[in-house]
């Protein structure tokens, strides 16, 4: 099956949008730096789109992990420029 998760823009300046087209339950996201430190976490998301604002997150490369309501995990790299 193809991924139903779209993340844009990437690289990102101040924000990025996550579209989770096939969500059927609550889903979670976590953003980690390259050392594995948890930088940002959102849980129990109940809508298909969410905008993440950079705020105090420094420029660099991060790993975004999304866990759907069934426990399936997807990870991708996010770049804040």
XYZ file of N, CA and C in Angstrom:
243
model
N 0.827 -1.190 0.000
C 0.000 0.000 0.000
C 0.871 1.254 0.000
N 0.419 2.288 -0.655
C 1.172 3.523 -0.694
C 0.904 4.328 0.563
N 1.850 5.181 0.897
C 1.716 6.018 2.074
C 0.621 7.041 1.844
N -0.209 7.236 2.842
C -1.264 8.237 2.760
C -0.893 9.455 3.587
N 0.386 9.600 3.903
C 0.849 10.731 4.688
C 1.704 11.629 3.795
N 1.315 12.895 3.727
C 2.057 13.891 2.955
C 2.557 14.955 3.915
N 3.808 15.372 3.728
C 4.419 16.389 4.577
C 5.021 17.440 3.662
N 4.625 18.686 3.870
C 5.128 19.756 3.017
C 5.041 21.086 3.744
N 5.809 22.099 3.390
C 6.993 21.973 2.532
C 8.130 21.305 3.295
N 8.995 20.654 2.614
C 10.156 20.017 3.220
C 11.289 20.067 2.196
N 12.310 20.894 2.427
C 12.656 21.639 3.632
C 11.624 22.730 3.951
N 11.599 23.085 5.232
C 10.627 24.032 5.741
C 11.320 25.222 6.387
N 10.650 26.367 6.350
C 11.166 27.548 7.028
C 10.600 27.648 8.433
N 9.348 28.053 8.532
C 8.742 28.293 9.841
C 7.679 27.277 10.232
N 7.177 26.489 9.299
C 6.099 25.549 9.590
C 6.064 24.459 8.522
N 5.383 23.372 8.834
C 5.080 22.361 7.831
C 3.720 21.765 8.133
N 3.114 21.204 7.115
C 1.790 20.595 7.237
C 1.923 19.091 7.079
N 1.218 18.357 7.911
C 1.128 16.908 7.785
C -0.304 16.579 7.394
N -0.464 15.886 6.281
C -1.763 15.390 5.849
C -1.773 13.884 6.038
N -2.684 13.401 6.835
C -2.824 11.975 7.100
C -4.160 11.551 6.496
N -4.124 11.170 5.232
C -5.346 10.939 4.461
C -6.156 9.732 4.925
N -5.513 8.736 5.481
C -6.224 7.510 5.838
C -6.408 7.328 7.338
N -6.412 8.417 8.095
C -6.562 8.227 9.530
C -7.977 7.725 9.821
N -8.083 6.797 10.734
C -9.405 6.320 11.136
C -9.548 6.326 12.651
N -8.463 6.599 13.325
C -8.466 6.711 14.775
C -7.529 7.838 15.136
N -7.375 8.079 16.383
C -6.429 9.102 16.812
C -5.008 8.693 16.451
N -4.190 9.683 16.100
C -2.810 9.396 15.733
C -1.885 10.347 16.468
N -0.609 9.996 16.502
C 0.389 10.726 17.269
C 1.577 11.068 16.379
N 2.269 12.153 16.747
C 3.512 12.459 16.059
C 4.574 12.853 17.065
N 5.809 12.531 16.727
C 6.968 12.882 17.546
C 8.060 13.390 16.624
N 8.776 14.418 17.073
C 9.878 14.994 16.309
C 11.143 14.857 17.145
N 12.158 14.215 16.565
C 13.414 13.952 17.263
C 14.563 14.645 16.548
N 15.559 15.101 17.331
C 16.768 15.613 16.691
C 17.673 14.437 16.330
N 18.826 14.730 15.745
C 19.698 13.649 15.263
C 20.331 12.835 16.389
N 20.282 13.325 17.620
C 20.800 12.545 18.753
C 19.719 11.642 19.343
N 18.482 11.754 18.838
C 17.385 10.957 19.357
C 16.593 11.637 20.454
N 16.912 12.891 20.751
C 16.194 13.639 21.783
C 14.824 14.055 21.257
N 13.791 13.819 22.060
C 12.437 14.213 21.694
C 12.331 15.734 21.775
N 11.961 16.362 20.657
C 11.880 17.809 20.563
C 10.435 18.285 20.656
N 9.527 17.532 20.067
C 8.119 17.928 20.001
C 7.266 16.680 19.947
N 6.118 16.720 20.611
C 5.207 15.581 20.561
C 3.769 16.077 20.573
N 2.952 15.497 19.737
C 1.513 15.756 19.724
C 0.834 14.396 19.774
N -0.129 14.259 20.652
C -0.807 12.972 20.800
C -2.312 13.147 20.617
N -2.947 12.045 20.321
C -4.405 11.984 20.201
C -4.946 12.990 19.182
N -4.258 13.099 18.046
C -4.697 14.000 16.973
C -5.929 13.380 16.322
N -6.981 14.161 16.172
C -8.241 13.615 15.671
C -8.676 14.218 14.343
N -7.773 14.887 13.655
C -8.110 15.438 12.348
C -7.082 14.983 11.323
N -7.406 15.136 10.048
C -6.532 14.610 9.008
C -5.339 15.519 8.714
N -5.430 16.814 9.017
C -4.340 17.755 8.737
C -3.920 18.451 10.022
N -2.629 18.670 10.159
C -2.121 19.434 11.293
C -0.936 20.261 10.811
N -0.848 21.502 11.296
C 0.270 22.380 10.977
C 1.185 22.447 12.186
N 2.471 22.217 11.954
C 3.471 22.298 13.013
C 4.302 23.550 12.778
N 4.323 24.432 13.760
C 5.123 25.652 13.678
C 6.465 25.415 14.353
N 7.514 25.945 13.750
C 8.866 25.700 14.246
C 9.082 26.262 15.639
N 8.601 27.452 15.916
C 8.774 28.043 17.239
C 10.247 28.151 17.595
N 10.637 27.523 18.705
C 12.018 27.587 19.193
C 12.901 26.467 18.660
N 12.384 25.653 17.755
C 13.182 24.556 17.217
C 14.267 25.134 16.312
N 15.493 24.703 16.524
C 16.634 25.226 15.773
C 16.651 24.690 14.346
N 17.395 25.381 13.495
C 17.610 24.912 12.130
C 18.292 23.547 12.183
N 17.965 22.667 11.248
C 18.636 21.374 11.200
C 17.746 20.285 10.656
N 18.236 19.063 10.786
C 17.543 17.875 10.291
C 16.939 17.142 11.484
N 15.684 16.723 11.330
C 14.953 16.039 12.393
C 14.264 14.812 11.822
N 13.953 13.879 12.699
C 13.180 12.708 12.308
C 11.766 12.874 12.838
N 10.802 12.811 11.931
C 9.393 12.880 12.288
C 8.844 11.463 12.288
N 8.267 11.057 13.402
C 7.672 9.731 13.516
C 6.173 9.883 13.740
N 5.398 9.204 12.920
C 3.942 9.240 13.015
C 3.458 7.838 13.328
N 2.629 7.729 14.358
C 2.053 6.449 14.754
C 0.542 6.548 14.577
N -0.022 5.648 13.765
C -1.467 5.708 13.548
C -2.209 4.984 14.661
N -3.513 5.020 14.598
C -4.354 4.435 15.639
C -4.234 2.930 15.757
N -3.651 2.291 14.757
C -3.471 0.842 14.787
C -2.057 0.456 15.207
N -1.224 1.473 15.514
C 0.140 1.202 15.952
C 1.171 1.169 14.845
N 0.763 1.410 13.605
C 1.715 1.451 12.487
C 2.552 2.722 12.585
N 3.861 2.567 12.439
C 4.792 3.682 12.585
C 5.429 4.011 11.240
N 5.469 5.310 10.920
C 6.171 5.785 9.736
C 7.115 6.888 10.176
N 8.321 6.891 9.622
C 9.292 7.931 9.956
C 9.828 8.564 8.688
N 10.137 9.847 8.782
C 10.723 10.570 7.669
C 11.588 11.703 8.204
N 12.460 12.213 7.371
C 13.317 13.334 7.761
C 12.612 14.652 7.446
N 12.750 15.604 8.352
C 12.252 16.956 8.177
C 13.445 17.896 8.299
N 13.535 18.876 7.424
C 14.626 19.835 7.467
C 14.041 21.217 7.758
N 14.518 21.844 8.826
C 14.188 23.247 9.080
C 15.371 24.074 8.619
N 15.150 24.957 7.656
C 16.255 25.751 7.105
C 16.252 27.158 7.665
